[in-house]
Short mmCIF file of C-alpha atoms (C1' of nucleotides) in Angstrom, two decimals:
data_model
loop_
_atom_site.label_atom_id
_atom_site.label_comp_id
_atom_site.label_asym_id
_atom_site.label_seq_id
_atom_site.Cartn_x
_atom_site.Cartn_y
_atom_site.Cartn_z
CA MET A 188 4.02 86.05 -32.78
CA VAL A 189 5.43 83.27 -34.86
CA LEU A 190 7.67 84.49 -37.65
CA ARG A 191 8.26 82.13 -40.47
CA TYR A 192 11.16 84.14 -41.84
CA THR A 193 13.46 86.64 -40.27
CA ALA A 194 16.32 88.56 -41.84
CA PRO A 195 19.53 86.52 -41.78
CA LYS A 196 21.75 86.96 -38.76
CA GLY A 197 23.77 90.11 -38.87
CA THR A 198 21.65 91.77 -41.53
CA ARG A 199 19.04 94.45 -41.13
CA ASP A 200 16.25 96.04 -43.07
CA VAL A 201 16.38 99.74 -43.78
CA LEU A 202 12.73 100.67 -43.48
CA PRO A 203 11.22 103.67 -45.26
CA SER A 204 11.45 105.86 -42.18
CA GLU A 205 15.20 105.32 -42.11
CA ALA A 206 15.84 105.13 -45.83
CA GLU A 207 15.51 108.86 -46.08
CA ILE A 208 18.50 109.46 -43.84
CA TRP A 209 20.43 106.87 -45.82
CA GLN A 210 19.74 108.74 -49.01
CA GLN A 211 20.85 112.00 -47.47
CA LEU A 212 24.10 110.60 -46.14
CA GLU A 213 24.82 108.81 -49.39
CA GLY A 214 24.12 111.99 -51.31
CA LEU A 215 26.26 114.03 -48.96
CA PHE A 216 29.16 111.62 -49.28
CA HIS A 217 29.05 111.65 -53.06
CA SER A 218 28.75 115.39 -53.43
CA LEU A 219 31.48 116.12 -50.91
CA ALA A 220 33.92 113.55 -52.34
CA GLU A 221 33.18 115.01 -55.76
CA LEU A 222 34.31 118.41 -54.51
CA TYR A 223 37.60 116.84 -53.46
CA GLY A 224 38.03 115.26 -56.87
CA TYR A 225 37.24 111.66 -56.01
CA ARG A 226 35.24 110.01 -58.80
CA GLU A 227 32.88 107.17 -58.17
CA ILE A 228 33.82 103.62 -59.00
CA ARG A 229 31.46 100.67 -58.69
CA THR A 230 32.91 97.21 -58.58
CA PRO A 231 31.27 93.78 -58.22
CA ILE A 232 29.97 92.59 -54.91
CA PHE A 233 31.96 89.37 -55.27
CA GLU A 234 35.46 88.80 -56.55
CA ARG A 235 37.78 85.87 -57.00
CA THR A 236 38.87 84.70 -53.59
CA GLU A 237 42.57 85.02 -54.43
CA LEU A 238 42.19 88.78 -54.75
CA PHE A 239 41.34 89.11 -51.08
CA LEU A 240 43.97 86.59 -50.04
CA ARG A 241 46.63 88.67 -51.75
CA GLY A 242 45.22 92.09 -50.98
CA LEU A 243 44.37 91.70 -47.33
CA GLY A 244 47.10 89.30 -46.33
CA GLU A 245 46.58 85.62 -45.65
CA VAL A 246 47.11 85.88 -41.92
CA THR A 247 44.54 88.59 -41.28
CA ASP A 248 41.42 87.71 -39.34
CA ILE A 249 39.23 88.75 -42.21
CA VAL A 250 40.78 86.20 -44.51
CA GLN A 251 41.20 83.49 -41.93
CA LYS A 252 37.74 83.42 -40.47
CA GLU A 253 35.40 86.10 -41.73
CA MET A 254 34.92 85.68 -45.46
CA PHE A 255 31.76 84.52 -47.19
CA THR A 256 33.37 82.18 -49.69
CA PHE A 257 31.63 79.87 -52.14
CA THR A 258 32.44 77.99 -55.30
CA ASP A 259 30.58 78.55 -58.54
CA ARG A 260 29.52 75.76 -60.86
CA GLY A 261 32.83 75.90 -62.64
CA GLY A 262 34.64 75.16 -59.39
CA ARG A 263 36.09 78.65 -59.04
CA SER A 264 36.32 80.07 -55.55
CA LEU A 265 34.49 83.36 -55.16
CA THR A 266 34.05 85.60 -52.13
CA LEU A 267 31.57 88.30 -51.18
CA ARG A 268 33.76 91.33 -50.73
CA PRO A 269 34.72 91.90 -47.08
CA GLU A 270 35.83 95.46 -47.92
CA LEU A 271 35.94 97.61 -51.02
CA PRO A 272 39.55 98.69 -51.56
CA ALA A 273 40.66 95.32 -52.99
CA GLY A 274 38.10 95.41 -55.79
CA THR A 275 38.96 99.03 -56.47
CA VAL A 276 42.62 98.15 -56.87
CA ARG A 277 41.72 95.25 -59.14
CA ALA A 278 39.61 97.46 -61.40
CA PHE A 279 42.30 100.13 -61.39
CA LEU A 280 44.83 97.62 -62.65
CA GLU A 281 42.52 95.69 -64.96
CA HIS A 282 41.54 98.82 -66.89
CA ASN A 283 44.94 100.47 -66.78
CA LEU A 284 43.44 103.54 -65.19
CA ALA A 285 46.89 104.69 -64.18
CA GLU A 286 47.36 105.62 -67.84
CA GLU A 287 44.75 108.33 -67.47
CA GLY A 288 46.94 110.37 -65.18
CA PRO A 289 49.62 110.17 -62.53
CA VAL A 290 47.15 110.40 -59.68
CA CYS A 291 43.83 108.56 -59.67
CA LYS A 292 41.25 109.34 -57.06
CA PHE A 293 38.22 107.13 -56.48
CA ARG A 294 35.29 107.00 -54.13
CA TYR A 295 33.07 104.01 -53.49
CA PHE A 296 29.88 103.26 -51.60
CA GLY A 297 28.28 99.87 -51.26
CA PRO A 298 27.67 96.71 -49.26
CA ALA A 299 30.44 94.53 -47.84
CA PHE A 300 30.19 91.19 -46.04
CA ARG A 301 31.97 89.56 -43.16
CA GLN A 302 30.96 86.37 -41.44
CA GLU A 303 31.48 87.09 -37.77
CA ARG A 304 29.34 87.29 -34.69
CA PRO A 305 27.26 90.45 -34.89
CA GLN A 306 27.26 92.98 -32.09
CA ALA A 307 26.56 96.66 -31.64
CA GLY A 308 27.84 98.48 -34.70
CA ARG A 309 28.90 95.31 -36.44
CA TYR A 310 26.92 93.47 -39.05
CA GLN A 311 27.51 90.64 -41.48
CA GLN A 312 26.33 92.87 -44.26
CA PHE A 313 27.34 96.48 -43.82
CA THR A 314 27.75 99.47 -46.03
CA GLN A 315 31.21 100.71 -46.66
CA TYR A 316 31.99 104.09 -48.12
CA GLY A 317 35.42 105.52 -48.68
CA VAL A 318 38.01 106.96 -51.01
CA GLU A 319 41.30 105.90 -52.50
CA CYS A 320 44.02 108.11 -53.84
CA PHE A 321 46.46 106.14 -56.00
CA GLY A 322 49.73 107.45 -57.30
CA SER A 323 50.65 110.15 -54.80
CA ARG A 324 53.33 109.78 -52.18
CA ASP A 325 52.85 113.36 -51.06
CA PRO A 326 51.87 113.88 -47.42
CA ALA A 327 49.39 116.49 -48.63
CA SER A 328 47.40 113.57 -50.04
CA ASP A 329 47.23 111.94 -46.61
CA ALA A 330 45.99 115.22 -45.23
CA GLU A 331 43.45 115.61 -48.01
CA VAL A 332 41.98 112.18 -47.36
CA ILE A 333 41.73 112.83 -43.65
CA ASP A 334 40.27 116.27 -44.22
CA LEU A 335 37.59 114.77 -46.45
CA ALA A 336 36.76 112.12 -43.87
CA MET A 337 36.39 114.73 -41.16
CA ALA A 338 34.43 117.09 -43.37
CA PHE A 339 31.99 114.31 -44.18
CA LEU A 340 31.37 113.44 -40.55
CA GLU A 341 31.05 117.10 -39.68
CA ARG A 342 28.51 117.78 -42.41
CA ALA A 343 26.63 114.62 -41.47
CA GLY A 344 26.06 116.22 -38.09
CA LEU A 345 28.56 114.29 -36.02
CA ALA A 346 30.47 116.90 -34.08
CA ALA A 347 32.06 115.11 -31.14
CA VAL A 348 34.55 112.85 -32.82
CA GLU A 349 38.18 112.19 -32.14
CA LEU A 350 40.79 111.83 -34.87
CA ARG A 351 43.53 109.46 -33.78
CA LEU A 352 46.74 109.49 -35.76
CA ASN A 353 49.88 107.44 -35.91
CA SER A 354 52.65 106.33 -38.26
CA ILE A 355 53.75 102.73 -38.43
CA GLY A 356 56.67 103.17 -40.78
CA CYS A 357 57.58 101.47 -44.00
CA PRO A 358 59.32 98.27 -45.13
CA ILE A 359 62.63 100.00 -44.55
CA CYS A 360 62.21 101.03 -40.94
CA ARG A 361 59.65 98.55 -39.72
CA PRO A 362 61.83 95.41 -39.59
CA ALA A 363 64.31 97.14 -37.32
CA TYR A 364 61.55 98.46 -35.12
CA ARG A 365 59.92 95.08 -35.10
CA SER A 366 62.99 93.36 -33.73
CA ARG A 367 63.41 96.02 -31.05
CA LEU A 368 59.81 95.54 -30.04
CA LEU A 369 60.21 91.79 -30.00
CA ALA A 370 63.32 92.06 -27.88
CA TYR A 371 61.42 94.19 -25.39
CA LEU A 372 58.36 91.93 -25.37
CA THR A 373 60.33 88.72 -25.09
CA ALA A 374 61.74 89.92 -21.81
CA ARG A 375 58.23 90.37 -20.43
CA VAL A 376 56.40 87.67 -22.31
CA GLY A 377 55.08 86.19 -19.08
CA GLU A 378 52.93 89.25 -18.49
CA LEU A 379 51.20 89.10 -21.86
CA CYS A 380 47.76 87.60 -22.41
CA PRO A 381 47.68 84.20 -24.17
CA LEU A 382 46.50 85.81 -27.36
CA CYS A 383 49.38 88.23 -27.47
CA ARG A 384 51.85 85.44 -26.92
CA GLU A 385 50.62 84.00 -30.19
CA ARG A 386 50.85 87.42 -31.77
CA MET A 387 54.54 87.49 -30.95
CA GLU A 388 55.06 85.19 -33.89
CA LYS A 389 52.54 86.46 -36.40
CA ASN A 390 52.03 90.14 -35.85
CA PRO A 391 53.78 91.65 -32.84
CA LEU A 392 52.69 95.19 -33.74
CA ARG A 393 49.13 94.22 -32.90
CA ILE A 394 50.13 93.70 -29.29
CA LEU A 395 50.40 97.46 -28.98
CA ASP A 396 46.68 97.64 -29.53
CA CYS A 397 45.61 94.92 -27.09
CA LYS A 398 42.90 95.88 -24.62
CA SER A 399 43.92 93.44 -21.91
CA PRO A 400 45.07 95.42 -18.85
CA SER A 401 48.16 93.31 -18.34
CA CYS A 402 49.27 93.82 -21.93
CA ARG A 403 48.61 97.51 -21.67
CA ALA A 404 50.91 97.71 -18.73
CA VAL A 405 53.64 95.98 -20.68
CA VAL A 406 53.02 98.06 -23.76
CA ALA A 407 53.08 101.33 -21.85
CA ALA A 408 56.85 101.20 -21.72
CA ALA A 409 57.39 99.53 -25.07
CA PRO A 410 59.33 101.21 -27.85
CA LEU A 411 57.04 103.15 -30.18
CA THR A 412 56.88 103.09 -33.95
CA VAL A 413 57.08 106.85 -34.16
CA GLU A 414 60.39 106.81 -32.30
CA HIS A 415 61.95 104.46 -34.82
CA LEU A 416 60.90 105.84 -38.17
CA CYS A 417 63.47 106.13 -40.89
CA PRO A 418 64.26 109.73 -41.95
CA ALA A 419 61.87 109.59 -44.90
CA CYS A 420 58.98 108.27 -42.81
CA ALA A 421 59.66 110.75 -40.03
CA GLU A 422 59.64 113.59 -42.50
CA HIS A 423 56.45 112.33 -44.09
CA PHE A 424 54.67 112.02 -40.78
CA ALA A 425 55.78 115.48 -39.69
CA ALA A 426 54.47 116.93 -42.94
CA VAL A 427 51.10 115.19 -42.55
CA LYS A 428 50.75 116.67 -39.09
CA ASP A 429 51.71 120.13 -40.36
CA TYR A 430 49.20 119.97 -43.17
CA LEU A 431 46.45 118.85 -40.83
CA THR A 432 47.24 121.67 -38.47
CA SER A 433 47.12 124.22 -41.22
CA LEU A 434 43.78 122.79 -42.35
CA GLY A 435 42.46 123.29 -38.85
CA ARG A 436 42.03 119.59 -38.25
CA SER A 437 42.97 118.74 -34.71
CA PHE A 438 44.17 115.24 -33.98
CA ILE A 439 45.35 113.12 -31.13
CA LEU A 440 48.60 111.25 -31.46
CA ALA A 441 47.91 107.60 -30.80
CA PRO A 442 51.30 105.89 -30.69
CA HIS A 443 49.71 102.51 -30.05
CA LEU A 444 47.31 102.67 -32.96
CA VAL A 445 48.05 99.93 -35.47
CA ARG A 446 45.50 98.76 -37.95
CA GLY A 447 44.47 95.20 -38.47
CA LEU A 448 45.13 94.97 -42.16
CA ASP A 449 48.56 94.14 -43.43
CA TYR A 450 48.73 96.64 -46.20
CA TYR A 451 49.12 99.83 -44.20
CA THR A 452 52.37 101.81 -44.21
CA ASN A 453 53.26 105.17 -42.76
CA THR A 454 50.13 107.06 -41.83
CA VAL A 455 47.32 105.26 -40.05
CA PHE A 456 44.32 106.93 -38.49
CA GLU A 457 40.89 106.29 -37.17
CA VAL A 458 37.99 108.45 -36.14
CA VAL A 459 36.13 107.34 -33.05
CA ALA A 460 32.72 108.53 -31.92
CA PRO A 461 31.19 108.41 -28.45
CA GLY A 462 28.18 106.27 -27.67
CA LEU A 463 29.02 103.38 -29.94
CA GLY A 464 29.94 100.69 -27.47
CA ALA A 465 32.93 98.53 -28.22
CA GLN A 466 32.96 99.19 -31.95
CA ASP A 467 33.55 102.90 -31.86
CA ALA A 468 35.58 103.56 -34.99
CA VAL A 469 33.35 105.24 -37.57
CA ILE A 470 36.13 105.70 -40.07
CA GLY A 471 39.51 104.07 -40.43
CA GLY A 472 42.24 104.54 -42.94
CA GLY A 473 45.78 105.29 -43.80
CA ARG A 474 48.49 104.93 -46.36
CA TYR A 475 49.20 101.65 -48.14
CA ASP A 476 52.09 102.05 -50.48
CA GLY A 477 52.50 98.31 -50.93
CA LEU A 478 48.95 97.31 -51.68
CA ILE A 479 48.85 97.75 -55.41
CA GLU A 480 52.12 95.94 -55.90
CA THR A 481 50.86 93.10 -53.72
CA CYS A 482 47.85 92.82 -56.00
CA GLY A 483 50.10 92.37 -59.01
CA GLY A 484 50.46 95.95 -60.16
CA PRO A 485 53.45 98.25 -60.51
CA PRO A 486 54.73 99.92 -57.34
CA THR A 487 52.12 102.59 -56.71
CA PRO A 488 51.55 104.54 -53.52
CA GLY A 489 48.05 104.95 -52.10
CA VAL A 490 46.10 106.53 -49.26
CA GLY A 491 42.47 106.21 -48.34
CA PHE A 492 39.85 105.75 -45.74
CA ALA A 493 36.79 103.60 -45.28
CA GLY A 494 33.79 104.05 -43.04
CA GLY A 495 30.71 102.06 -42.16
CA LEU A 496 27.40 103.75 -42.72
CA GLU A 497 25.48 101.69 -40.15
CA ARG A 498 27.99 102.72 -37.53
CA LEU A 499 27.74 106.35 -38.52
CA LEU A 500 23.98 106.13 -38.17
CA LEU A 501 24.37 104.68 -34.68
CA ALA A 502 26.76 107.44 -33.72
CA LEU A 503 24.39 110.07 -35.04
CA ALA A 504 21.52 108.55 -33.07
CA ALA A 505 23.63 108.44 -29.91
CA ALA A 506 24.55 112.08 -30.39
CA GLY A 507 20.94 112.97 -31.09
CA ALA A 508 22.11 114.56 -34.30
CA GLY A 509 21.77 114.00 -37.98
CA PRO A 510 20.97 115.78 -41.21
CA ARG A 511 17.66 117.60 -41.22
CA GLU A 512 14.96 116.03 -43.25
CA LYS A 513 13.71 118.09 -46.08
CA ARG A 514 10.82 116.75 -48.07
CA VAL A 515 8.95 117.88 -51.10
CA PRO A 516 5.60 119.41 -50.06
CA LEU A 517 2.73 116.96 -50.30
CA VAL A 518 -0.62 117.70 -51.91
CA PHE A 519 -3.40 115.49 -50.59
CA LEU A 520 -6.61 114.92 -52.54
CA ALA A 521 -9.81 114.31 -50.60
CA PRO A 522 -12.73 113.39 -52.86
CA LEU A 523 -16.23 112.99 -51.39
CA GLY A 524 -18.38 110.67 -53.45
CA ALA A 525 -18.09 108.62 -56.61
CA ALA A 526 -17.82 111.33 -59.26
CA PRO A 527 -15.28 113.38 -57.27
CA LYS A 528 -13.21 110.28 -56.71
CA GLU A 529 -13.01 109.63 -60.41
CA LEU A 530 -11.88 113.21 -60.93
CA ALA A 531 -9.35 112.89 -58.10
CA VAL A 532 -7.74 109.87 -59.72
CA ARG A 533 -7.29 111.79 -62.95
CA LEU A 534 -6.11 114.93 -61.15
CA ALA A 535 -3.52 113.01 -59.18
CA HIS A 536 -2.10 111.62 -62.40
CA GLU A 537 -1.98 115.04 -64.01
CA MET A 538 -0.40 116.71 -61.00
CA ARG A 539 2.25 114.04 -60.66
CA THR A 540 3.06 114.49 -64.33
CA THR A 541 3.82 118.13 -63.65
CA GLY A 542 6.12 117.25 -60.76
CA LEU A 543 3.86 117.66 -57.78
CA ARG A 544 4.04 115.13 -54.98
CA VAL A 545 0.49 113.90 -54.58
CA ASP A 546 -1.29 111.25 -52.57
CA LEU A 547 -4.87 110.29 -51.79
CA ASP A 548 -6.84 107.75 -49.82
CA TYR A 549 -8.67 105.33 -52.09
CA ARG A 550 -10.85 103.93 -49.36
CA SER A 551 -13.67 106.48 -49.78
CA ARG A 552 -13.64 107.40 -46.14
CA SER A 553 -15.18 110.35 -44.36
CA LEU A 554 -13.66 113.77 -44.89
CA LYS A 555 -12.53 113.73 -41.30
CA ALA A 556 -10.66 110.48 -41.87
CA GLN A 557 -9.09 111.80 -45.04
CA LEU A 558 -7.93 114.97 -43.33
CA ARG A 559 -6.48 112.94 -40.52
CA GLU A 560 -4.63 110.86 -43.08
CA ALA A 561 -3.36 114.00 -44.79
CA ASP A 562 -2.16 115.35 -41.48
CA ARG A 563 -0.49 112.06 -40.60
CA GLN A 564 1.41 112.17 -43.86
CA GLY A 565 2.46 115.74 -43.22
CA ALA A 566 0.62 117.17 -46.22
CA ARG A 567 0.98 120.86 -46.94
CA VAL A 568 -2.44 121.23 -48.49
CA VAL A 569 -5.62 119.20 -48.97
CA VAL A 570 -7.69 119.56 -52.11
CA ILE A 571 -11.29 118.90 -51.06
CA LEU A 572 -13.39 117.71 -53.97
CA GLY A 573 -17.06 117.57 -53.00
CA GLU A 574 -20.23 117.46 -55.09
CA ASP A 575 -20.96 121.10 -54.21
CA GLU A 576 -17.61 122.41 -55.37
CA LEU A 577 -17.60 120.35 -58.53
CA ALA A 578 -21.04 121.65 -59.45
CA ARG A 579 -19.49 125.13 -59.44
CA GLY A 580 -16.35 123.97 -61.23
CA LYS A 581 -14.23 124.57 -58.17
CA ALA A 582 -12.21 122.80 -55.51
CA ALA A 583 -11.62 123.77 -51.89
CA LEU A 584 -8.00 124.09 -50.80
CA LYS A 585 -7.31 123.66 -47.12
CA TRP A 586 -3.82 124.67 -46.03
CA LEU A 587 -2.90 122.45 -43.12
CA ASP A 588 -0.27 124.63 -41.52
CA GLY A 589 -2.94 127.10 -40.49
CA GLY A 590 -3.23 129.02 -43.73
CA GLY A 591 -6.99 128.75 -43.93
CA GLN A 592 -9.17 127.61 -46.79
CA GLU A 593 -9.95 128.93 -50.24
CA GLU A 594 -11.84 127.99 -53.38
CA ILE A 595 -10.04 127.70 -56.71
CA ASP A 596 -11.30 127.10 -60.24
CA LEU A 597 -10.57 123.55 -61.34
CA SER A 598 -9.20 124.93 -64.61
CA VAL A 599 -6.29 126.65 -62.84
CA LEU A 600 -5.92 124.27 -59.90
CA VAL A 601 -2.77 122.47 -61.01
CA ALA A 602 -0.95 125.64 -62.02
CA TYR A 603 -1.96 127.33 -58.79
CA LEU A 604 -0.69 124.46 -56.65
CA ARG A 605 2.55 124.36 -58.53
CA GLU A 606 3.09 128.02 -57.95
CA LYS A 607 2.25 127.79 -54.26
CA THR A 608 4.20 124.66 -53.37
CA CYS A 609 7.13 124.45 -55.74
CA SER A 610 8.43 127.95 -55.28
CA GLU A 611 10.54 127.36 -52.20
"C1'" G B 291 34.86 80.13 -32.25
"C1'" U B 292 34.01 81.56 -26.51
"C1'" G B 293 30.99 83.87 -22.60
"C1'" G B 294 26.71 86.97 -20.40
"C1'" G B 295 21.60 88.93 -21.03
"C1'" C B 296 16.81 88.55 -23.25
"C1'" G B 297 12.44 86.55 -26.08
"C1'" U B 298 4.53 88.98 -23.58
"C1'" A B 299 -0.28 93.30 -28.65
"C1'" G B 300 2.26 97.06 -34.79
"C1'" U B 301 6.06 99.57 -31.16
"C1'" U B 302 8.19 100.30 -26.10
"C1'" C B 303 7.38 97.63 -21.93
"C1'" A B 304 4.69 95.92 -17.00
"C1'" G B 305 3.33 91.19 -14.99
"C1'" C B 306 7.66 86.41 -13.69
"C1'" U B 307 8.89 84.48 -4.83
"C1'" G B 308 3.26 79.71 -9.85
"C1'" G B 309 -3.54 80.34 -8.65
"C1'" U B 310 -9.61 86.37 -10.13
"C1'" C B 311 -3.86 87.04 -15.88
"C1'" C B 312 -8.38 82.14 -21.13
"C1'" A B 313 -2.76 88.52 -19.87
"C1'" G B 314 -2.38 94.61 -18.91
"C1'" A B 315 -0.45 99.91 -19.87
"C1'" A B 316 1.40 103.69 -22.95
"C1'" C B 317 2.11 105.07 -27.87
"C1'" G B 318 0.31 103.72 -32.72
"C1'" C B 319 -4.04 102.02 -35.64
"C1'" C B 320 -9.67 102.24 -36.59
"C1'" A B 321 -14.35 104.58 -35.47
"C1'" G B 322 -17.65 107.97 -32.92
"C1'" G B 323 -18.17 112.80 -30.39
"C1'" U B 324 -18.86 117.38 -35.60
"C1'" U B 325 -25.20 113.84 -41.34
"C1'" G B 326 -18.38 117.63 -45.45
"C1'" U B 327 -13.09 119.74 -42.11
"C1'" G B 328 -6.83 117.49 -39.54
"C1'" G B 329 -3.58 118.48 -35.38
"C1'" C B 330 -5.57 118.90 -28.92
"C1'" C B 331 -9.35 116.56 -25.90
"C1'" C B 332 -13.21 112.76 -24.62
"C1'" U B 333 -15.49 107.82 -25.59
"C1'" G B 334 -15.36 103.16 -27.72
"C1'" G B 335 -13.06 99.25 -30.79
"C1'" A B 336 -9.71 95.95 -33.26
"C1'" G B 337 -5.14 93.58 -32.22
"C1'" G B 338 -1.51 88.53 -28.38
"C1'" U B 339 -1.88 79.93 -29.26
"C1'" C B 340 2.81 85.23 -23.38
"C1'" A B 341 9.40 82.54 -29.38
"C1'" U B 342 8.89 76.93 -30.25
"C1'" G B 343 8.76 71.92 -28.23
"C1'" G B 344 8.85 68.99 -23.97
"C1'" G B 345 8.78 68.39 -18.51
"C1'" U B 346 7.29 69.42 -13.13
"C1'" U B 347 2.39 70.58 -10.80
"C1'" C B 348 -4.42 70.04 -8.98
"C1'" A B 349 -2.77 74.76 -11.53
"C1'" A B 350 2.70 77.83 -15.62
"C1'" A B 351 3.51 84.00 -19.26
"C1'" U B 352 5.53 82.89 -14.31
"C1'" C B 353 9.67 76.86 -12.27
"C1'" C B 354 13.08 73.09 -15.15
"C1'" C B 355 15.25 71.23 -19.91
"C1'" A B 356 16.00 71.56 -25.09
"C1'" U B 357 15.67 74.10 -29.73
"C1'" C B 358 15.37 78.54 -32.50
"C1'" G B 359 15.92 83.71 -32.58
"C1'" C B 360 17.68 88.41 -30.85
"C1'" U B 361 21.24 91.13 -28.13
"C1'" C B 362 25.86 92.60 -25.66
"C1'" A B 363 30.91 91.46 -24.87
"C1'" C B 364 35.72 88.80 -26.16
"C1'" C B 365 38.41 88.27 -30.89
"C1'" C B 366 38.68 91.74 -34.88
"C1'" C B 367 37.12 95.60 -37.57
"C1'" A B 368 33.49 99.67 -40.74
#
RNA sequence: GUGGGCGUAGUUCAGCUGGUCCAGAACGCCAGGUUGUGGCCCUGGAGGUCAUGGGUUCAAAUCCCAUCGCUCACCCCA
C-alpha cells in the first residue's frame, strides 16, 4: 500500500470510534472542575516566543530544544504553545483578572506542541488539560488541586494510580539546600553519569531524579529537600499532607521527585499509572509562587496540575478500563421499493427534527442487508416500510433486542417512537 | 540529537536458512443459503505492484545497500 500522505510525525488521528471516549473524558473533566470552582479559559494555540522563554525558564529542555517556533511576516517570533499554563498566566495578567477577586481559578483543555522524538505516551501534538489556582498561598489549595486531579482520574476509570508527593522548598530555603547538595555531589562527582556532571552547573536538583543506576546510588545518600525546608515551607508541606489525609487521598512521599520546569516551588507531585512504559506520569503539577512574577505580573502565588489526555487514554487501555459508552438509541429506517424510500427520506428528516437519532441505507438493498446494517450500527429498532404496509397506512417496527415486531399507524409513528426510545 | 526493532489484504498477523508463494489465515466487508426479516451457522466473492528505489542471483516478500515511514528506548516531560 503506497500512501501519498501520512499524518505528520508525532501526531495522530482520533477516529470516530475513539472520539466518543474523548468527548466523555473532556466532558467529565469540565463538569468535575466546574464543581471545584475552576472556570474554563481558552487561550491561543500560539503565543509570542518570549512568553515561553520567561515563563518556562531559558535553560529548560522545552525551551532549548522542543519548541515549534516560527516567524510571522512581520518578523515576530511566535511559538506553538508547549504547555498551557504560560498562556493562562498571560491572559490573567493582560485582562487584569486578579481584580475580579483575590483567588482566580481556571481550567483549560486543548492541544499543545513539542518538537521531540515521539515514543509511547509522547506526541508532538498532545492534549493538555489542567487547572490553575492563582492568588492563594494556603496549603488547602494545594490539597484541593491534588484532590481534583485524583477525582478526575478515579471517575475516568483509572483506579490503580500512585500519587507521588514532595516539596522542593522556596527561594529562601533552596539556595542553602542547593549548596549542601552540591557539596555532597562534588565529593562523589566521579560516580555521576556524564549528563549529571553537566547538571551540576545548571540544575543540580535534577540529579536527584536521574535514572542512571550509578547516579541513583550516589543520590541515595544525598541530602533531601524535605530535610532542609525553611520553617514556613516545612509547615506548608505538613499542612498539605494533613489535608490530603483528611480528604482520604493517600500519597507516597517521593523525596527525589523534582519537576523539570523551573517555576515550581514548595509542593510538587505527579500521578503515575501502570502499563505506560517509560512515560508513566499521567498528571504532574505543583505550586509555582514565582511564575506570575516571572511573567511580568505582581507577586502572586499559584498551584495547579496538568495532564495529557493521550496518556490517560493509554493508561485506561492498559488497565482495561474506561468510561462506559452510552449512546442515544438509534432508529433505523428500512424502505423496500421506490415509493417507500421517498417516504423514508421524509420521515428521517421529520424524526431528526423531533430529536430522534435516525439513520438509513440509501443503497436500496435487500431487507436482509438493511437489517444487517441496522444491527451493525447497534440500532434499537428498525422501521420496515414496505409496499404492503404503506397500502394500509402502517409501518412495521422490529425491535432488535428481541422485543418482537408490531405494526403502527404512520400517523402516530413518530410520536410512538419518541415515547418508546426517549423515555430512558 | 543518539541507539534498538519493524514495514506483507481494511485490521491483526503467518510466510523470511531464496525456487509449486504471479503470496496465505483470522477478523472485517459484500453476496447467497430465506423471491420482505438482523445477530449464530454454512457457502461463495471482492480486496495486496509483499513501504520505495537499486543491487546480488537462472530465480527475491525472503539476501545486501540506500531512502522514506512507523515504533520503542535514552534525554525530558503530559
